Amino acid sequence: MTDDLLSVRDLSVDFRLPAGQMRAVDRISFAIEPGEVLGIVGESGSGKSQILFSLMGLVAANGVASGEAMFGGQNLLALGPKALDAVRGVSVSMIFQDPMTSLNPYMRVGDQLAETLIVHKGMTKTDAWKAAVAMLDRVRIPDAAARARRYPHEFSGGMRQRVMIAMALLVRPALLLADEPTTALDVTIQAQVLDLMAELAQETGTAIILVTHDLGVVARLCDRVIVLYGGRIMEVAPAEVLFTNPQHPYSRGLLASTPRMTDALTPRLGTIPGSPRSGGAMLPGCPFAPRCTVKIGICDSVQPALVPAGGGMAACHLVGGRE
Amino acid sequence: MLRFTLKRLIDGAITLAALVTLTFFVMRLAPGGPFSKSRKVSAEVLAIIEKKYHLDEPIPQQFARYVWGLLHLDFGPSTRFRDYDVGALLASGLPYSLTIGFWAVVVATLIGVSLGIAGALRRNSATDYLAGIVGVVGIAIPIFVIGPLFQVIFALKLGWLPVGGWNDGLRSLILPVLVLSLPNIAYISRITRTSMIEVMRENYVRTARAKGLGAARTIRSHALKGALLPVIAYLGPATAAIITGSVLIETIFAVPGIGRHFVDAALNRDYPLVMGVTVVYGGLLIVFNIGTDLMRGYLDPRVRNGG
Amino acid sequence: MADRSLSTLQLQFRRFRANRLAMFSIFLLAAIVLACFLGPFAFPFTGEDADFDYIAAPVDLLSPHPFGTDDFGRDLLVRVLEGGQISLTIGFLGAATAGIIGVLYGAVAGYAGGRADRLMMRSVEILYGFPYVILVILLSLVLGGGTTALFAAIVFTLWLTPAVIVRAQAQSLAKREFIEAARAGGMTAPQIVIEHIVPNCMSVVIVYGSLLVPEVILSESFLSFLGIGIKEPQASWGNLIQSGTTAMDSDLRLLLLPGILLAAVLFCLNFIADGLRDAFDPNDR
């Protein structure tokens, strides 16, 4: 699709560990349109955060990202540091999981916001500061002008994440990458922060890629969802489709293990047997095969391709009309 | 910030008071009064001498007299240099010691920090190994071995610099300052390197990179402050080390500073002079520690609020 | 599950053994120690015997004095080795003593907390206010100025650092549940300190304490160099280096032999301490 904002093809991330090579992300392909909110769901170790890091050139020193990520006519994965700096913080912004450690404790909050405007938009300090304060106000930080002169440790967790959102959206980027933005927050604050993100993104027309392990977050915000397991895409579908009619056994398992208000009170929650993959080389077949309750013979040896199934796409030998 | 400063000043004053008291009583307890080494004197002469130096008074009174003198910057007479006041001796030697000490701190910090940052940013490169070597040499080879060696190499064999003394102006300074700063260059470069590596791994540096600020600005505005805090914290002990080292340096390079006076005084049991130097050095250290504490408070807002 | 489970101590020792620099240092140090304590027996004379046939003799590996003699006809090599005995003995003994005192002091202060802790740490702070050399020399004078005085003075200044470190460790330990359990079980405070607090501080103590040995050796050496420590005619590396400096324009070996040995010992001790730190606290690199 030519009007895609970001088009990722065969993205892989490999790490060089003392124990050998480890592939965290295996030939992922997806695209996102302007203004869309795409969720990437997976357990820990599924490689979801690494996808975001590779787009931003933040993969650790012992890791290599390969493949293609076309954004604005450029392959983000092939850009040198200078070229990348012209994209990061301007057209693509990122917010991280832990707002406490992600903000510079020695710098005033206002300065941290104004920085991006000064460096990328050439604004003067006064103008940048004004814009920063206005943005802090917009994310509902009370008494924004005074608060901007304070340091991060003087803010609460929820407020800090709002500061990060303000910082990321201040430059009105075309794309926002959010790595588990609410995981470190109290449940009561999570909803507020998510709604704020959605609201602001709509205003600025920013697309969001939201990485999370929390299905509730996905349900609240996302237009489309990618389900990731063991570094590979298991299913891609519009959010309502995924929640009402999941195709992949893994997706079904995830949804079954999520308690819902409308469920009857059952004695036990559903679980997915086994534990997530940890390190090592990729298995030849479907990565979920070791834990799949409905697998068949070829699941262990042949990797299933992503095929259309029930409103979206799924990578499973048992779906897509191939029962 | 004001309360923080006040608290530090009061702490410093208490420490100084304790220092003076301790020194005084330690001296009074020391065996071998100032005169036991000289020729035998008759009882009457002894009594007169004791009276002159107030040694016949009860100790608390001697102490009070001493403190009173200190407040007027009067350290009492030297027992060895009969015609001289300890205060005068200190005043003559202090400028030399302060000059060398000051420059040693400056050189050690500048070179140490540069080496440390360079090593951290270009790990396992030639610069890093060079820094590593300087580090090991500075820590392991004692000043009193390097000092004479450098004298042999640079002064005696190559003739580039004077062997010692103070007659050559700036050139007399080079060897003493260099040798004195070596151990601290080693420690500071190590601390800086470790600290810099740690800071570069911090999440907030990752955020700065994600904001596309560029390597230079990321390091300058974000990494440097956090990385340098441990170095500033080390400056206090560094000064103490430099004071210790300067005693050796002044002996080796024949610099007429108070460190040399101290050693001589100790060897000759000139207690007032020993005490004078102790108080001066101790006071300097306290002042410097307060200074570095205040600097840390200024740079790290978290320290400030925690007191 | 791991196929072999090693105790933490075993893992730490393995890490240490893998550090070739540290292992080399241990061997070199051992060699020097052996040379110092056993070497002199290989010679028919001591470091204080004056040999009037060989006054100020230069290095001649084939003569009875392979490294020459000094102005008094005393064999340089034997003097240096004997000096090594003194420096090394004071070094290890002093470090051990300072370490024990410091650990106990720190453990008690950290565990006791409150007023006792504040008082104890106040005293430490004040002592820290003395520049090191001043304190050592002062103490050495007060205690009479002999070798024992020197030893006591050095120990008394160096126990401060282990005390501060152990106290910090003890403080955080004192809050842990297993200490509460011990108290609930009826252990007395001294018992808790000795049986629980101190052993759990050991890794910190080993890492930072290993630096004590070179510090003590260095202190003794520079005090002897200044003339305040070990005095002639007894040899110590410090005073040997000092006599070496007076002759350095004509004859370097008087300075170099003790100087190189001292530097070598300090190198080894520092690398061993580094190795211990890497092995016990891998976060440091």
PDB file of N, CA, C and O in Angstrom, chain C residues 181-202:
ATOM      1  N   ALA C 181      14.620 -12.602  62.591  1.00  0.00           N
ATOM      2  CA  ALA C 181      14.336 -13.978  63.013  1.00  0.00           C
ATOM      3  C   ALA C 181      15.344 -14.413  64.067  1.00  0.00           C
ATOM      4  O   ALA C 181      14.983 -15.055  65.057  1.00  0.00           O
ATOM      5  N   ALA C 182      16.611 -14.044  63.852  1.00  0.00           N
ATOM      6  CA  ALA C 182      17.629 -14.430  64.829  1.00  0.00           C
ATOM      7  C   ALA C 182      17.338 -13.809  66.182  1.00  0.00           C
ATOM      8  O   ALA C 182      17.462 -14.454  67.222  1.00  0.00           O
ATOM      9  N   ARG C 183      16.924 -12.521  66.115  1.00  0.00           N
ATOM     10  CA  ARG C 183      16.614 -11.851  67.381  1.00  0.00           C
ATOM     11  C   ARG C 183      15.448 -12.525  68.074  1.00  0.00           C
ATOM     12  O   ARG C 183      15.462 -12.773  69.266  1.00  0.00           O
ATOM     13  N   ALA C 184      14.414 -12.846  67.251  1.00  0.00           N
ATOM     14  CA  ALA C 184      13.239 -13.500  67.821  1.00  0.00           C
ATOM     15  C   ALA C 184      13.612 -14.846  68.400  1.00  0.00           C
ATOM     16  O   ALA C 184      13.032 -15.300  69.378  1.00  0.00           O
ATOM     17  N   GLY C 185      14.611 -15.469  67.797  1.00  0.00           N
ATOM     18  CA  GLY C 185      15.018 -16.777  68.281  1.00  0.00           C
ATOM     19  C   GLY C 185      15.841 -16.716  69.553  1.00  0.00           C
ATOM     20  O   GLY C 185      16.216 -17.733  70.111  1.00  0.00           O
ATOM     21  N   GLY C 186      16.161 -15.503  69.985  1.00  0.00           N
ATOM     22  CA  GLY C 186      16.844 -15.382  71.270  1.00  0.00           C
ATOM     23  C   GLY C 186      18.338 -15.140  71.209  1.00  0.00           C
ATOM     24  O   GLY C 186      19.010 -15.179  72.224  1.00  0.00           O
ATOM     25  N   MET C 187      18.859 -14.851  70.036  1.00  0.00           N
ATOM     26  CA  MET C 187      20.300 -14.591  69.980  1.00  0.00           C
ATOM     27  C   MET C 187      20.607 -13.241  70.606  1.00  0.00           C
ATOM     28  O   MET C 187      19.869 -12.285  70.426  1.00  0.00           O
ATOM     29  N   THR C 188      21.738 -13.183  71.279  1.00  0.00           N
ATOM     30  CA  THR C 188      22.124 -11.897  71.855  1.00  0.00           C
ATOM     31  C   THR C 188      22.785 -11.048  70.765  1.00  0.00           C
ATOM     32  O   THR C 188      23.206 -11.559  69.743  1.00  0.00           O
ATOM     33  N   ALA C 189      22.865  -9.767  71.037  1.00  0.00           N
ATOM     34  CA  ALA C 189      23.426  -8.863  70.031  1.00  0.00           C
ATOM     35  C   ALA C 189      24.850  -9.252  69.621  1.00  0.00           C
ATOM     36  O   ALA C 189      25.145  -9.334  68.436  1.00  0.00           O
ATOM     37  N   PRO C 190      25.756  -9.497  70.567  1.00  0.00           N
ATOM     38  CA  PRO C 190      27.111  -9.875  70.155  1.00  0.00           C
ATOM     39  C   PRO C 190      27.102 -11.132  69.281  1.00  0.00           C
ATOM     40  O   PRO C 190      27.830 -11.222  68.307  1.00  0.00           O
ATOM     41  N   GLN C 191      26.228 -12.080  69.629  1.00  0.00           N
ATOM     42  CA  GLN C 191      26.147 -13.295  68.824  1.00  0.00           C
ATOM     43  C   GLN C 191      25.722 -12.974  67.402  1.00  0.00           C
ATOM     44  O   GLN C 191      26.288 -13.454  66.433  1.00  0.00           O
ATOM     45  N   ILE C 192      24.706 -12.127  67.291  1.00  0.00           N
ATOM     46  CA  ILE C 192      24.215 -11.786  65.965  1.00  0.00           C
ATOM     47  C   ILE C 192      25.311 -11.110  65.147  1.00  0.00           C
ATOM     48  O   ILE C 192      25.528 -11.442  63.985  1.00  0.00           O
ATOM     49  N   VAL C 193      26.003 -10.177  65.803  1.00  0.00           N
ATOM     50  CA  VAL C 193      27.040  -9.465  65.074  1.00  0.00           C
ATOM     51  C   VAL C 193      28.078 -10.445  64.546  1.00  0.00           C
ATOM     52  O   VAL C 193      28.452 -10.414  63.387  1.00  0.00           O
ATOM     53  N   ILE C 194      28.518 -11.333  65.428  1.00  0.00           N
ATOM     54  CA  ILE C 194      29.617 -12.214  65.023  1.00  0.00           C
ATOM     55  C   ILE C 194      29.159 -13.314  64.087  1.00  0.00           C
ATOM     56  O   ILE C 194      29.862 -13.646  63.132  1.00  0.00           O
ATOM     57  N   GLU C 195      27.977 -13.856  64.331  1.00  0.00           N
ATOM     58  CA  GLU C 195      27.607 -15.008  63.509  1.00  0.00           C
ATOM     59  C   GLU C 195      26.843 -14.657  62.256  1.00  0.00           C
ATOM     60  O   GLU C 195      26.814 -15.432  61.312  1.00  0.00           O
ATOM     61  N   HIS C 196      26.211 -13.502  62.214  1.00  0.00           N
ATOM     62  CA  HIS C 196      25.441 -13.170  61.022  1.00  0.00           C
ATOM     63  C   HIS C 196      25.953 -11.960  60.264  1.00  0.00           C
ATOM     64  O   HIS C 196      26.133 -12.005  59.061  1.00  0.00           O
ATOM     65  N   ILE C 197      26.168 -10.879  60.979  1.00  0.00           N
ATOM     66  CA  ILE C 197      26.527  -9.644  60.279  1.00  0.00           C
ATOM     67  C   ILE C 197      27.903  -9.773  59.637  1.00  0.00           C
ATOM     68  O   ILE C 197      28.063  -9.547  58.433  1.00  0.00           O
ATOM     69  N   VAL C 198      28.872 -10.120  60.440  1.00  0.00           N
ATOM     70  CA  VAL C 198      30.236 -10.147  59.905  1.00  0.00           C
ATOM     71  C   VAL C 198      30.388 -11.092  58.709  1.00  0.00           C
ATOM     72  O   VAL C 198      30.906 -10.694  57.675  1.00  0.00           O
ATOM     73  N   PRO C 199      29.916 -12.336  58.800  1.00  0.00           N
ATOM     74  CA  PRO C 199      30.098 -13.211  57.634  1.00  0.00           C
ATOM     75  C   PRO C 199      29.446 -12.674  56.379  1.00  0.00           C
ATOM     76  O   PRO C 199      29.978 -12.833  55.283  1.00  0.00           O
ATOM     77  N   ASN C 200      28.308 -11.992  56.521  1.00  0.00           N
ATOM     78  CA  ASN C 200      27.653 -11.496  55.332  1.00  0.00           C
ATOM     79  C   ASN C 200      28.325 -10.268  54.745  1.00  0.00           C
ATOM     80  O   ASN C 200      27.990  -9.831  53.643  1.00  0.00           O
ATOM     81  N   CYS C 201      29.228  -9.692  55.501  1.00  0.00           N
ATOM     82  CA  CYS C 201      29.948  -8.546  54.960  1.00  0.00           C
ATOM     83  C   CYS C 201      31.216  -8.983  54.258  1.00  0.00           C
ATOM     84  O   CYS C 201      31.931  -8.156  53.683  1.00  0.00           O
ATOM     85  N   MET C 202      31.510 -10.256  54.373  1.00  0.00           N
ATOM     86  CA  MET C 202      32.845 -10.721  53.964  1.00  0.00           C
ATOM     87  C   MET C 202      33.209 -10.361  52.546  1.00  0.00           C
ATOM     88  O   MET C 202      34.343  -9.975  52.283  1.00  0.00           O
TER      89      MET C 202
END
